[in-house]
Each structure stands twice: as C-alpha cells, then as structure tokens.
Amino acid sequence: LLSLGTGTNSEFAKNYTAEEAARWGILQWMSPLWEMRSAASSYMNDYYLSTVFQALDSQNNYLRVQENALTGTATTFDDASVANMILLVQVGANLLKKSVSEDNHETYEVALKRFAKLLSDRKKLRANKASF
C-alpha cells in the first residue's frame, strides 16, 4: 500500500496557553479545532495502517509519503499559481532526500524505488501465473 498524503502544516503545531484560549469566542476555536482534527486524522490513519502491516509481518508493503513541515502558500489547496507550483515541485524534491522516519533512515527516494520494484515484480509474477 502506497499512502500519499497532502502534507501537514508545521504552523499547526503551535501551542496555545489556557489564558489565551480562555478569551476565545466560538470563531476563534474553529481554526485550532479544525487543524487538530485534520492532523489527528492523518496521524491516526498512518499509525493504524502501519500497525496492521507490522502485525502481518508485511511492513515492507506499506509506505506513507507525506511532508509534515509545510509553510506559507504550500499549505493552501487553491493556489495554482505558477510560483506555487514551482514551490511544490521543490517541496517534493526536498522530501525525496528526507528519511522515511526516525526508525527508518532510508530516504523517500530509495524507498519509492524499492516499492516500485516490488510492485513491478509482483505484477510480473501475476502475469506469469495467468499465462499458465
């Protein structure tokens, strides 16, 4: 399973004090709650899928690809300007050089090549079985 994320905003990880939150009205609560819900959903899905694949001794069959430190216009879904597209290409190129996780120091570039080979080999195996 290749899981492609849309990225998370590193600005969402900011902390709020109780004093600050105590002054919020309903509208001020909406943004942090939306940010937490979105981040939690992404992290929990990755955690559950990773755990299932590990339990099945198939952790090499699961790869989550996601940038977790997006900032600025890279975080907006509706900015299709040329400048933002160039920025997103650079974000992707930089992501390829990062480690998959703290536990797995393999880069995304190496992991994606390994994953592509695994999928290609399995397709060839199925094609060979179908021809008999």
C-alpha positions as a printed Julia matrix, in Angstrom:
132×3 Matrix{Float64}:
   0.0     0.0     0.0
   1.41    3.34   -1.06
  -0.23    6.07    1.01
   0.19    9.58   -0.38
  -0.59   12.43    1.99
  -1.33   16.03    1.13
   1.09   17.24    3.78
   0.65   18.92    7.1
   1.31   22.46    8.14
   4.12   22.9    10.6
   2.37   26.06   11.77
  -0.48   23.87   13.13
   1.85   22.56   15.79
   1.82   25.82   17.68
   0.89   25.77   21.34
  -1.87   27.75   22.94
  -1.97   28.85   26.55
  -5.02   28.43   28.76
  -5.11   32.2    29.27
  -5.15   32.76   25.52
  -7.84   30.15   24.86
 -10.0    31.45   27.74
 -10.58   34.68   25.8
 -11.62   32.95   22.58
 -15.1    33.09   21.23
 -16.67   30.38   19.07
 -14.98   31.63   15.89
 -11.5    31.63   17.41
 -11.98   27.99   18.42
 -12.85   26.86   14.89
  -9.38   27.13   13.36
  -7.43   25.26   16.07
 -10.11   22.57   16.28
 -10.08   22.09   12.5
  -6.28   21.94   12.5
  -6.2    19.36   15.3
  -8.89   17.22   13.66
  -7.08   17.21   10.33
  -3.69   16.42   11.83
  -5.1    13.74   14.13
  -6.91   12.01   11.28
  -3.76   11.85    9.2
  -1.55   10.62   12.04
  -4.06    8.04   13.27
  -4.63    6.56    9.8
  -0.89    6.21    9.32
  -0.48    4.68   12.78
  -3.28    2.15   12.3
  -2.15    1.08    8.83
   1.46    0.83    9.92
   0.45   -1.27   12.93
  -1.66   -3.65   10.81
   1.11   -4.17    8.28
   3.64   -4.79   11.09
   1.29   -7.29   12.75
   1.08   -9.16    9.45
   4.89   -9.06    9.16
   4.41   -7.04    5.96
   5.83   -3.66    6.97
   7.77   -3.51    3.69
   4.42   -3.5     1.88
   3.35   -0.15    3.38
   4.86    3.25    2.64
   3.41    6.59    3.76
   4.71    9.62    1.84
   3.91   12.99    3.37
   5.67   16.26    4.11
   4.99   17.28    7.68
   6.53   20.74    7.67
   4.7    22.74    5.02
   4.61   26.51    5.41
   3.26   29.52    3.57
   1.47   29.08    0.24
   2.47   25.41    0.07
  -0.29   24.76    2.62
  -3.14   26.16    0.53
  -5.15   23.82   -1.65
  -6.42   26.5    -4.03
  -3.21   28.29   -5.05
  -2.46   27.05   -8.57
  -0.18   29.96   -9.44
   2.99   29.2   -11.37
   5.08   30.34   -8.41
   3.31   27.96   -6.03
   3.57   25.04   -8.47
   7.33   25.64   -8.69
   7.46   25.77   -4.88
   5.55   22.48   -4.59
   7.92   20.78   -7.05
  10.8    21.92   -4.83
   8.99   20.64   -1.71
   8.65   17.24   -3.42
  12.31   17.19   -4.47
  13.38   18.04   -0.91
  11.07   15.36    0.51
  12.78   12.7    -1.62
  16.03   13.39    0.25
  14.46   13.05    3.74
  14.42    9.88    5.83
  11.18    7.93    5.84
  11.06    8.03    9.65
  13.24    8.26   12.73
  13.32    4.45   12.8
  13.88    4.02    9.07
  16.75    6.14    7.76
  16.08    5.08    4.17
  15.29    8.18    2.07
  11.93    8.52    0.36
  13.74    8.36   -2.97
  15.26    4.96   -2.15
  12.04    3.72   -0.54
   9.92    4.69   -3.56
  12.33    2.96   -5.95
  12.27   -0.17   -3.78
   8.49   -0.01   -3.59
   8.15    0.44   -7.37
  10.38   -2.59   -7.97
   8.34   -4.64   -5.5
   5.1    -3.72   -7.3
   6.63   -4.38  -10.72
   7.94   -7.8    -9.64
   4.55   -8.76   -8.24
   2.79   -7.7   -11.42
   5.21   -9.82  -13.49
   4.61  -12.77  -11.16
   0.82  -12.45  -11.57
   1.18  -12.12  -15.35
   3.33  -15.28  -15.47
   0.8   -17.21  -13.35
  -2.06  -16.05  -15.59
  -0.3   -17.31  -18.73
  -0.18  -20.92  -17.46
